PDB file of C-alpha atoms in Angstrom:
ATOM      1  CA  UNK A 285       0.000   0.000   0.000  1.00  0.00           C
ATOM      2  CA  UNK A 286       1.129   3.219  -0.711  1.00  0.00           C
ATOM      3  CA  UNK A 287       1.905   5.768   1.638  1.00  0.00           C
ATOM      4  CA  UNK A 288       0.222   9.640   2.017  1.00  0.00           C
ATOM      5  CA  UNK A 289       3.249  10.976   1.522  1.00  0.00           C
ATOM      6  CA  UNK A 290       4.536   9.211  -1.974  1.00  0.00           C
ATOM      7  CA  UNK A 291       1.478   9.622  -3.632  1.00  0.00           C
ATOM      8  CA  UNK A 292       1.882  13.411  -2.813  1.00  0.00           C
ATOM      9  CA  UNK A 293       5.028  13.163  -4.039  1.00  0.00           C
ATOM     10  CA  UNK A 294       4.084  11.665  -7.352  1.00  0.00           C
ATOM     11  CA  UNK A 295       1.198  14.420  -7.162  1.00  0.00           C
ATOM     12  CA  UNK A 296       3.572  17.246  -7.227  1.00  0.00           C
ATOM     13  CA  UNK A 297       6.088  15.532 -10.215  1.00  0.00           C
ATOM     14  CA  UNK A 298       2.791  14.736 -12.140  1.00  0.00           C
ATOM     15  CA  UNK A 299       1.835  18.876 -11.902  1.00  0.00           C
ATOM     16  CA  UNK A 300       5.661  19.696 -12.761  1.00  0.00           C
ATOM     17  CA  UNK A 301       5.912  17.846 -15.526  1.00  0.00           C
ATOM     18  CA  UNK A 302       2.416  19.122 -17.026  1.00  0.00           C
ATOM     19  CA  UNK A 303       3.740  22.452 -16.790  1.00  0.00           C
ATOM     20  CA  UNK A 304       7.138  22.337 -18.633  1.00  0.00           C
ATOM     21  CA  UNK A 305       5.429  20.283 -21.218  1.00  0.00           C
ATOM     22  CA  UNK A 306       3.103  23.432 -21.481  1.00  0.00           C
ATOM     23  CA  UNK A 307       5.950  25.584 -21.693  1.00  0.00           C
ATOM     24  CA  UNK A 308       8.080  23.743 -24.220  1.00  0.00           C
ATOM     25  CA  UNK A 309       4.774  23.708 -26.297  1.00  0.00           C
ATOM     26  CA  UNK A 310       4.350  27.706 -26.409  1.00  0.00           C
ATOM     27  CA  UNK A 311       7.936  28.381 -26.858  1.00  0.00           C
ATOM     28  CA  UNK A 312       7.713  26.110 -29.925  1.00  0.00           C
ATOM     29  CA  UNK A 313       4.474  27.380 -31.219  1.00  0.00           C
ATOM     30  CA  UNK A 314       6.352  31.027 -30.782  1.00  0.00           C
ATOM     31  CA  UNK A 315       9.243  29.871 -32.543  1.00  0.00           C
ATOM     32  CA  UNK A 316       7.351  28.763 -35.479  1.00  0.00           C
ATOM     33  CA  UNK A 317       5.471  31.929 -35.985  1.00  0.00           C
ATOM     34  CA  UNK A 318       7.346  33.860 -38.622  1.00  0.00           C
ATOM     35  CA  UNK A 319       8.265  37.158 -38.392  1.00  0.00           C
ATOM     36  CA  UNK A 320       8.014  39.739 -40.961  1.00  0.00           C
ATOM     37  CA  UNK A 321      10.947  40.897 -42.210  1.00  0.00           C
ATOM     38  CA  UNK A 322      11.283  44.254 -42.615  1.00  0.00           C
ATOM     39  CA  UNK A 323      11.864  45.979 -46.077  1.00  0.00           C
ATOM     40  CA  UNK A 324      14.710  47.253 -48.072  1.00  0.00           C
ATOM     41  CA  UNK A 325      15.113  51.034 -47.135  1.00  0.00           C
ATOM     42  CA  UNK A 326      13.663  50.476 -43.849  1.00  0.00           C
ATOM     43  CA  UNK A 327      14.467  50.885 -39.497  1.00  0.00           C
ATOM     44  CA  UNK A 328      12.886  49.119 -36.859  1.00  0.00           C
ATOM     45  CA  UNK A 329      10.404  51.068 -34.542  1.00  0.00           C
ATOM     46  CA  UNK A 330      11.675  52.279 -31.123  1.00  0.00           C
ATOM     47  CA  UNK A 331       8.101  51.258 -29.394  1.00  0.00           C
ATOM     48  CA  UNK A 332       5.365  48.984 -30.062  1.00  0.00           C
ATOM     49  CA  UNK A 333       7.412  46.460 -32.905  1.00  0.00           C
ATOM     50  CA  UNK A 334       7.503  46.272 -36.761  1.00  0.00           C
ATOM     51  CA  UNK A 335       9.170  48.800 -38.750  1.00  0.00           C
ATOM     52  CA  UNK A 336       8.969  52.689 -40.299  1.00  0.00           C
ATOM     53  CA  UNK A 337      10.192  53.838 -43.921  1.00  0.00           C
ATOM     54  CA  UNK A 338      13.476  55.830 -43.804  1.00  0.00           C
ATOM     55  CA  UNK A 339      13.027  59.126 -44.918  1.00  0.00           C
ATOM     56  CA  UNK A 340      12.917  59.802 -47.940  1.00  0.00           C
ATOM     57  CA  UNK A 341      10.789  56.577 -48.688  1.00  0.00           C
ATOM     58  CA  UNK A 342       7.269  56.110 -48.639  1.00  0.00           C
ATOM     59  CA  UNK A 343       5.428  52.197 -47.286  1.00  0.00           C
ATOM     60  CA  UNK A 344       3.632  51.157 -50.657  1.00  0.00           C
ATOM     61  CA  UNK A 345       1.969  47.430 -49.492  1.00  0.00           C
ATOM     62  CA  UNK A 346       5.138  45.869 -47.905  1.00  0.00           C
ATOM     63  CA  UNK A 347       7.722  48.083 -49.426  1.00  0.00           C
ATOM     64  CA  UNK A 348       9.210  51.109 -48.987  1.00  0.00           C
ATOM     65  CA  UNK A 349       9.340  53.307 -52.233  1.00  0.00           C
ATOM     66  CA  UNK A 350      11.468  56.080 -52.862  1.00  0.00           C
ATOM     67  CA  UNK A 351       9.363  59.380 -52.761  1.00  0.00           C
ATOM     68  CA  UNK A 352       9.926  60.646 -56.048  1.00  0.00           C
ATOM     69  CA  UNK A 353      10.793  64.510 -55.901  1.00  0.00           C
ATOM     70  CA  UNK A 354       9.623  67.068 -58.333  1.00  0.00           C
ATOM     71  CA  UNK A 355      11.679  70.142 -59.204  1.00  0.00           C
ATOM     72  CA  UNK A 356      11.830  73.002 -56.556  1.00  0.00           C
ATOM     73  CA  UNK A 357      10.384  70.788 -53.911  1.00  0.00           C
ATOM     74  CA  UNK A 358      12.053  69.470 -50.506  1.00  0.00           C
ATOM     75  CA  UNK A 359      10.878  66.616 -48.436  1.00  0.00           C
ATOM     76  CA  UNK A 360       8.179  66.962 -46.051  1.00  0.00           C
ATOM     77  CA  UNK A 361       9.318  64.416 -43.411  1.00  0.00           C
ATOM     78  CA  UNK A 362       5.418  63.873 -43.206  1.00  0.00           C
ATOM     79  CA  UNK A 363       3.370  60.516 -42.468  1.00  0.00           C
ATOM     80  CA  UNK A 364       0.919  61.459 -44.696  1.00  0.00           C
ATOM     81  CA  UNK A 365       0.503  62.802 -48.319  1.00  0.00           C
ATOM     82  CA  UNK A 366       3.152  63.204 -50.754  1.00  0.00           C
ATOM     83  CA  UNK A 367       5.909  63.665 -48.978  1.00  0.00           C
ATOM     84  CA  UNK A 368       7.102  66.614 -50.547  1.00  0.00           C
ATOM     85  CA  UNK A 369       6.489  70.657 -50.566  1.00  0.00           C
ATOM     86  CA  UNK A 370       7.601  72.884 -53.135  1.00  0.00           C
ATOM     87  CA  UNK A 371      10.138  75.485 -51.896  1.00  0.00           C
ATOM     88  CA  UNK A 372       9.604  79.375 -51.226  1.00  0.00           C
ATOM     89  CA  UNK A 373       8.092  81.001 -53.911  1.00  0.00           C
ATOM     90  CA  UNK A 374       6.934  78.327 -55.515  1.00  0.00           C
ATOM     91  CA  UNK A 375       3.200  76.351 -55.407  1.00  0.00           C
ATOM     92  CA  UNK A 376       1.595  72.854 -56.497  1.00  0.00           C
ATOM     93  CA  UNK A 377       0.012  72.723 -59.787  1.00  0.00           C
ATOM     94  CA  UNK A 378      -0.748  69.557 -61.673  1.00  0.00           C
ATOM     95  CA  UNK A 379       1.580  67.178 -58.773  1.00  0.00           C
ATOM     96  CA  UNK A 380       4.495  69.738 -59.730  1.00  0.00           C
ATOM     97  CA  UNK A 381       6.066  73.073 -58.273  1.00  0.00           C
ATOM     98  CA  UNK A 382       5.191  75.999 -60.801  1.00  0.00           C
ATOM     99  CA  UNK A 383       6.739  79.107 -60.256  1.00  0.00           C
ATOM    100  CA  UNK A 384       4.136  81.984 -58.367  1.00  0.00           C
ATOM    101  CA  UNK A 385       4.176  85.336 -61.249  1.00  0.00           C
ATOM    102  CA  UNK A 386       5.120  88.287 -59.166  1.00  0.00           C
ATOM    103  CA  UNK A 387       3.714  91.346 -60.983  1.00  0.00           C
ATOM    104  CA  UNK A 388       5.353  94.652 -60.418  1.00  0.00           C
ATOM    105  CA  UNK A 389       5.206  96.371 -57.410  1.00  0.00           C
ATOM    106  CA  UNK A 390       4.667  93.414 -55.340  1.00  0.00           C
ATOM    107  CA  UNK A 391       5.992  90.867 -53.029  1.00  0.00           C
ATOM    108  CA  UNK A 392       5.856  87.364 -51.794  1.00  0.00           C
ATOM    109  CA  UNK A 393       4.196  87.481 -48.314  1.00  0.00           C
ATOM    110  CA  UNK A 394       5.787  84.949 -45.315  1.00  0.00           C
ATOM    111  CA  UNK A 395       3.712  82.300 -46.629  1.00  0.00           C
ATOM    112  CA  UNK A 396       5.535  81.855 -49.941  1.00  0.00           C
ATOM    113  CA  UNK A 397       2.569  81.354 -51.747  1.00  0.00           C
ATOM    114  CA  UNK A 398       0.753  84.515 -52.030  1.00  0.00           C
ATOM    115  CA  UNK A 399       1.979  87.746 -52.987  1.00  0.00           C
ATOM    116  CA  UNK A 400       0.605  91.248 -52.061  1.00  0.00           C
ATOM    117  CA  UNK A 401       1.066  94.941 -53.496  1.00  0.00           C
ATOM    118  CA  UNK A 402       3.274  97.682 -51.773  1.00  0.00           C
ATOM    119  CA  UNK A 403       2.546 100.443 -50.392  1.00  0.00           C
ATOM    120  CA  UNK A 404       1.324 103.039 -52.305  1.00  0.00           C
ATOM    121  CA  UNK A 405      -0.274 100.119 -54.462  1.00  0.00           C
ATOM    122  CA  UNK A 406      -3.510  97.978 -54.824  1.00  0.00           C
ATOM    123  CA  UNK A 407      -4.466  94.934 -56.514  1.00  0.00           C
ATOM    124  CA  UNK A 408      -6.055  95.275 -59.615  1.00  0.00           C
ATOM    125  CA  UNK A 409      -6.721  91.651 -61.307  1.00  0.00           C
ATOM    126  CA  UNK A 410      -2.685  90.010 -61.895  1.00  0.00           C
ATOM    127  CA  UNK A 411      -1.298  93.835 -61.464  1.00  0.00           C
ATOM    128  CA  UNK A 412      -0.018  95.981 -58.595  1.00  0.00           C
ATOM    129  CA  UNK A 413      -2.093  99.918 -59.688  1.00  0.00           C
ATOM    130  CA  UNK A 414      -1.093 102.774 -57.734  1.00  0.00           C
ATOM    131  CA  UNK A 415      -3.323 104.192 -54.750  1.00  0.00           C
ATOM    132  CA  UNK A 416      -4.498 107.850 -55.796  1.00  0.00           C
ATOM    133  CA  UNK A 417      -4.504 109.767 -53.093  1.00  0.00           C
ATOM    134  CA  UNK A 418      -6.416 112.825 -52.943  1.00  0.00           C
ATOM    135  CA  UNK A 419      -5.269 116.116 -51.466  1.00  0.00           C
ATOM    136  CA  UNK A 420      -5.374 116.703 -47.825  1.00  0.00           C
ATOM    137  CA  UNK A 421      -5.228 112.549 -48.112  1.00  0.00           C
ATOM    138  CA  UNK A 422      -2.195 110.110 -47.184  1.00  0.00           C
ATOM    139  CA  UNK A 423      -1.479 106.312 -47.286  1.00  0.00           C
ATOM    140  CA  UNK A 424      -2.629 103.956 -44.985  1.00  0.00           C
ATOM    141  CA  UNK A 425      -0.973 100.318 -43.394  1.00  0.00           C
ATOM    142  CA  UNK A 426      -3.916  98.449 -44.256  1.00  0.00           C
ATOM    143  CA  UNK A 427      -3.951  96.482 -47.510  1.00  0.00           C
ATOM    144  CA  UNK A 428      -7.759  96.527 -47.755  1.00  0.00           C
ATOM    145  CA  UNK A 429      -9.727  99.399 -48.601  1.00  0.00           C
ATOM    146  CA  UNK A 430      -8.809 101.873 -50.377  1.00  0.00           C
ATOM    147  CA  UNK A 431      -5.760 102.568 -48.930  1.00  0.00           C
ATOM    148  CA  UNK A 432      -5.629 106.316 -47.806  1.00  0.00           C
ATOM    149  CA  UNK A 433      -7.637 108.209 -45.189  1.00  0.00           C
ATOM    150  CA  UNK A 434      -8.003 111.832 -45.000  1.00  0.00           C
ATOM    151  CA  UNK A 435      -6.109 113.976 -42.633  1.00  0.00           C
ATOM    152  CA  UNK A 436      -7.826 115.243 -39.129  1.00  0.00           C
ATOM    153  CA  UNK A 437     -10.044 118.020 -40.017  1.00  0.00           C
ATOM    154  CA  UNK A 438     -11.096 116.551 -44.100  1.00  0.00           C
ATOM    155  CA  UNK A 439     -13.613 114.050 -44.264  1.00  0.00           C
ATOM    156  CA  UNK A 440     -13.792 111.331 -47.159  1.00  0.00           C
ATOM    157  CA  UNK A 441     -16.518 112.381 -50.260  1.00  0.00           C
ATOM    158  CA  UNK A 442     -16.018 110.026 -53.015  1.00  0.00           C
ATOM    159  CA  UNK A 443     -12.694 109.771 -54.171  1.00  0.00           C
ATOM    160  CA  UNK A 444     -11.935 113.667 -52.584  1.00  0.00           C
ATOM    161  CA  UNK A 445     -11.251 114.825 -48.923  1.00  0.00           C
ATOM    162  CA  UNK A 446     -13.525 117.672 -47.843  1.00  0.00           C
ATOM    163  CA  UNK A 447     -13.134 120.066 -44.885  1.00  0.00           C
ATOM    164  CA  UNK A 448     -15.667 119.709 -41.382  1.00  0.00           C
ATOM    165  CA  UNK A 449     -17.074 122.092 -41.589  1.00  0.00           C
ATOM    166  CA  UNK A 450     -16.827 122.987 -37.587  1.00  0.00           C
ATOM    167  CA  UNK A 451     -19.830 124.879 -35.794  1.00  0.00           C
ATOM    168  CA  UNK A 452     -19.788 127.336 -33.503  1.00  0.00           C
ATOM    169  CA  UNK A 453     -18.982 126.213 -29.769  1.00  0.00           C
ATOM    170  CA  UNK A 454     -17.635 122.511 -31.248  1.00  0.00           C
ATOM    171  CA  UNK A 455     -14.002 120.781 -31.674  1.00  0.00           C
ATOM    172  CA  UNK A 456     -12.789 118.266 -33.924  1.00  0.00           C
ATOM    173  CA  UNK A 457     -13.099 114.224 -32.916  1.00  0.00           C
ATOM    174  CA  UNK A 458     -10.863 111.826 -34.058  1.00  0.00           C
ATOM    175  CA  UNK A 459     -13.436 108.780 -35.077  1.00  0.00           C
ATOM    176  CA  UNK A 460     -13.571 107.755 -39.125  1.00  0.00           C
ATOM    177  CA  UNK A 461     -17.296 107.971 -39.230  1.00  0.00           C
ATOM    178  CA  UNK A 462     -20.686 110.723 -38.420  1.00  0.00           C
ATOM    179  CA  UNK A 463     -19.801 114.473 -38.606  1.00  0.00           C
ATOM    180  CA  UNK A 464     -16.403 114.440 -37.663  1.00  0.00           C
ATOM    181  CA  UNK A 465     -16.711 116.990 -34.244  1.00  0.00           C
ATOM    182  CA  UNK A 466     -18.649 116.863 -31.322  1.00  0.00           C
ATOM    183  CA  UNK A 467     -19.969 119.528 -28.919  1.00  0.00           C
ATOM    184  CA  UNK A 468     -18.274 121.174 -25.796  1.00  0.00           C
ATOM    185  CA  UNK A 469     -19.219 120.958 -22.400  1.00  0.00           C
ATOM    186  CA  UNK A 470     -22.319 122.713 -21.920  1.00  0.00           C
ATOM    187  CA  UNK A 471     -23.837 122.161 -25.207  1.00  0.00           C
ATOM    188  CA  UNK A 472     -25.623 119.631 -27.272  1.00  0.00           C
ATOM    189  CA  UNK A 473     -25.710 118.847 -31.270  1.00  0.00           C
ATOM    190  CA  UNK A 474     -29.084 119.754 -32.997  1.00  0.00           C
ATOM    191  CA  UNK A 475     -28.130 119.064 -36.809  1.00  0.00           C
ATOM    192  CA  UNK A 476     -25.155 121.204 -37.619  1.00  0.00           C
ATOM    193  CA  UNK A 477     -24.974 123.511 -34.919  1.00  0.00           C
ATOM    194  CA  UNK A 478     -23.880 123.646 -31.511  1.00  0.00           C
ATOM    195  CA  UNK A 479     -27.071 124.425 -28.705  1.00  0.00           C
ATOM    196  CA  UNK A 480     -25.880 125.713 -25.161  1.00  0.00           C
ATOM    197  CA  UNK A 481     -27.693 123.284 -22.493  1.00  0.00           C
ATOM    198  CA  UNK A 482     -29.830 125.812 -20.448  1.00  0.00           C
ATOM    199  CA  UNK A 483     -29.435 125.173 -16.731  1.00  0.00           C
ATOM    200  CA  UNK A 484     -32.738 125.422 -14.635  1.00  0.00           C
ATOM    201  CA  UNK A 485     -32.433 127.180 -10.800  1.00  0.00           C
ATOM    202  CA  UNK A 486     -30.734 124.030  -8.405  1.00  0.00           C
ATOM    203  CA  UNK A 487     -29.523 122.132 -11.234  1.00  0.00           C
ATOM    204  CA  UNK A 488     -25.806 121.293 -12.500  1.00  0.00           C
ATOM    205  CA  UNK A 489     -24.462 119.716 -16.016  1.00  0.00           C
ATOM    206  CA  UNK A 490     -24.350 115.594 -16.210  1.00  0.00           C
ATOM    207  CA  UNK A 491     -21.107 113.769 -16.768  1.00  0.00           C
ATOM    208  CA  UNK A 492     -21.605 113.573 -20.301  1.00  0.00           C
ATOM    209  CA  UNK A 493     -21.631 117.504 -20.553  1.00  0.00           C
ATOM    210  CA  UNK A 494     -24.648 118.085 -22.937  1.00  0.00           C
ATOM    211  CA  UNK A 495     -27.393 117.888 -20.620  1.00  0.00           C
ATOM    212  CA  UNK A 496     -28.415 118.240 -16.886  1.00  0.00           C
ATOM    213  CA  UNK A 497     -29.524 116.988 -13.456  1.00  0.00           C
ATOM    214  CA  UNK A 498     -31.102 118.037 -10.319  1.00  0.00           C
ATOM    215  CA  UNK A 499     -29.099 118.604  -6.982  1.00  0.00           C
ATOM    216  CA  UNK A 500     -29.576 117.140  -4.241  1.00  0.00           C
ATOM    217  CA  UNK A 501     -32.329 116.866  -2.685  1.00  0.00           C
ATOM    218  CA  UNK A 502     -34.257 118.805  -5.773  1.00  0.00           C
ATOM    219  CA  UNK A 503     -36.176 116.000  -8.306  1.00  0.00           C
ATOM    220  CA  UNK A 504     -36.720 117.155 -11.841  1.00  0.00           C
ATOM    221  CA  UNK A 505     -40.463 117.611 -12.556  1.00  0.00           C
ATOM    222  CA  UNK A 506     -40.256 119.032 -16.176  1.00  0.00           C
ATOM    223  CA  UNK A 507     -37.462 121.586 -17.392  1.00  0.00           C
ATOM    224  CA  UNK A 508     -37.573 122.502 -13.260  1.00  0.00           C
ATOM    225  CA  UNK A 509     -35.816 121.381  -9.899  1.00  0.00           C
ATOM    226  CA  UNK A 510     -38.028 121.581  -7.253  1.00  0.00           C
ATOM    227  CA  UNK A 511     -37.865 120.264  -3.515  1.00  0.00           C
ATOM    228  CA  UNK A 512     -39.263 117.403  -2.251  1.00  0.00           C
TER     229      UNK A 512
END
């Protein structure tokens, strides 16, 4: 008869055995798994296995092609799309880099792509025109519009600047739009003149300076301050 403590034995070599037998199994089925090999022109990943195109190539199926370069174009060192951009100055037409036509009087901008007029100058179609500027008029910074402004005291009429003409008891403002002045403390615009704000008895000018309120304690009933 055998004893508790061989057949625990024998338990134990039975469970050892099993699992080394396991072991040796999924080493082998590992070992017969084949790997693919990575591609001519190709580097092995840092992270994560497999394998990334060296630049200059692009993965086509299981291959890495060489990105073919058009004239006046650098590569992109991008993932994605061609691989390539065309240089300063230059832009893609037709999978190529065509040269951008500068007209006279202009300039590429930062993009490379695009070019605008200088100062003094507008665009006009493909051309660069010159800015008329009217007397009592000078250039402007912006590149839209029409690219002068009049000086303080003219106000823009058509293509001409005009003089404010400046009321009585008013002073010139510096905003692009309305009349051009404003009224003084102590008066108020009614159309093109200058009205002095009439102060009733216990009453002083608002903040604003073109009309009135009531002292304290006085309420305004009507044009009057009266008590409470």
């Amino acid at each position: 008869m055998t004893s508790p403590h061989a057949a625990l034995r024998r338990w134990l070599h039975l469970i050892v055995a099993g699992t080394l037998m396991m072991a040796a199994g999924t080493a082998t089925a590992q070992t017969s798994t084949p790997i693919s090999a990575a591609p001519e022109n190709s580097s092995a990943r840092a992270y994560g296995g497999g394998w990334n195109c060296d630049a200059g190539f692009r993965e086509i199926g299981k291959k890495c092609e060489a990105i073919r370069l058009p004239e006046n174009a650098y590569l992109s060192g991008g993932a994605y799309g061609s691989g390539w951009d065309c240089h300063y100055g230059y832009r893609l037409e037709n999978n190529a880099c065509a040269l951008i036509p500068v007209p006279a009087n202009a300039f590429l901008d930062s993009s490379g792509t695009r070019w605008q007029c200088d100062r003094g100058y507008s665009t006009a179609g493909n051309l660069c025109a010159p800015i008329k500027v009217p007397e009592n008029g000078y250039l402007t910074s912006s590149n839209s519009g029409i690219g002068w402004a009049c000086d303080r005291g003219f106000r823009a009429t058509g293509s001409k600047c005009l003089p404010i003409n400046l009321p009585a008891n008013a002073y010139l403002t510096n905003s692009g739009s309305g009349t051009g002045w404003t009224c003084e403390r102590g008066y108020r615009v009614r159309g093109e003149v200058c009205d002095e704000v009439t102060l009733p008895e216990f009453a002083h000018l608002n903040s604003s300076g073109d009309g009135w309120q009531c002292n304290r304690p006085y309420r305004q009933a009507g044009a009057r301050c009266v008590a409470p």
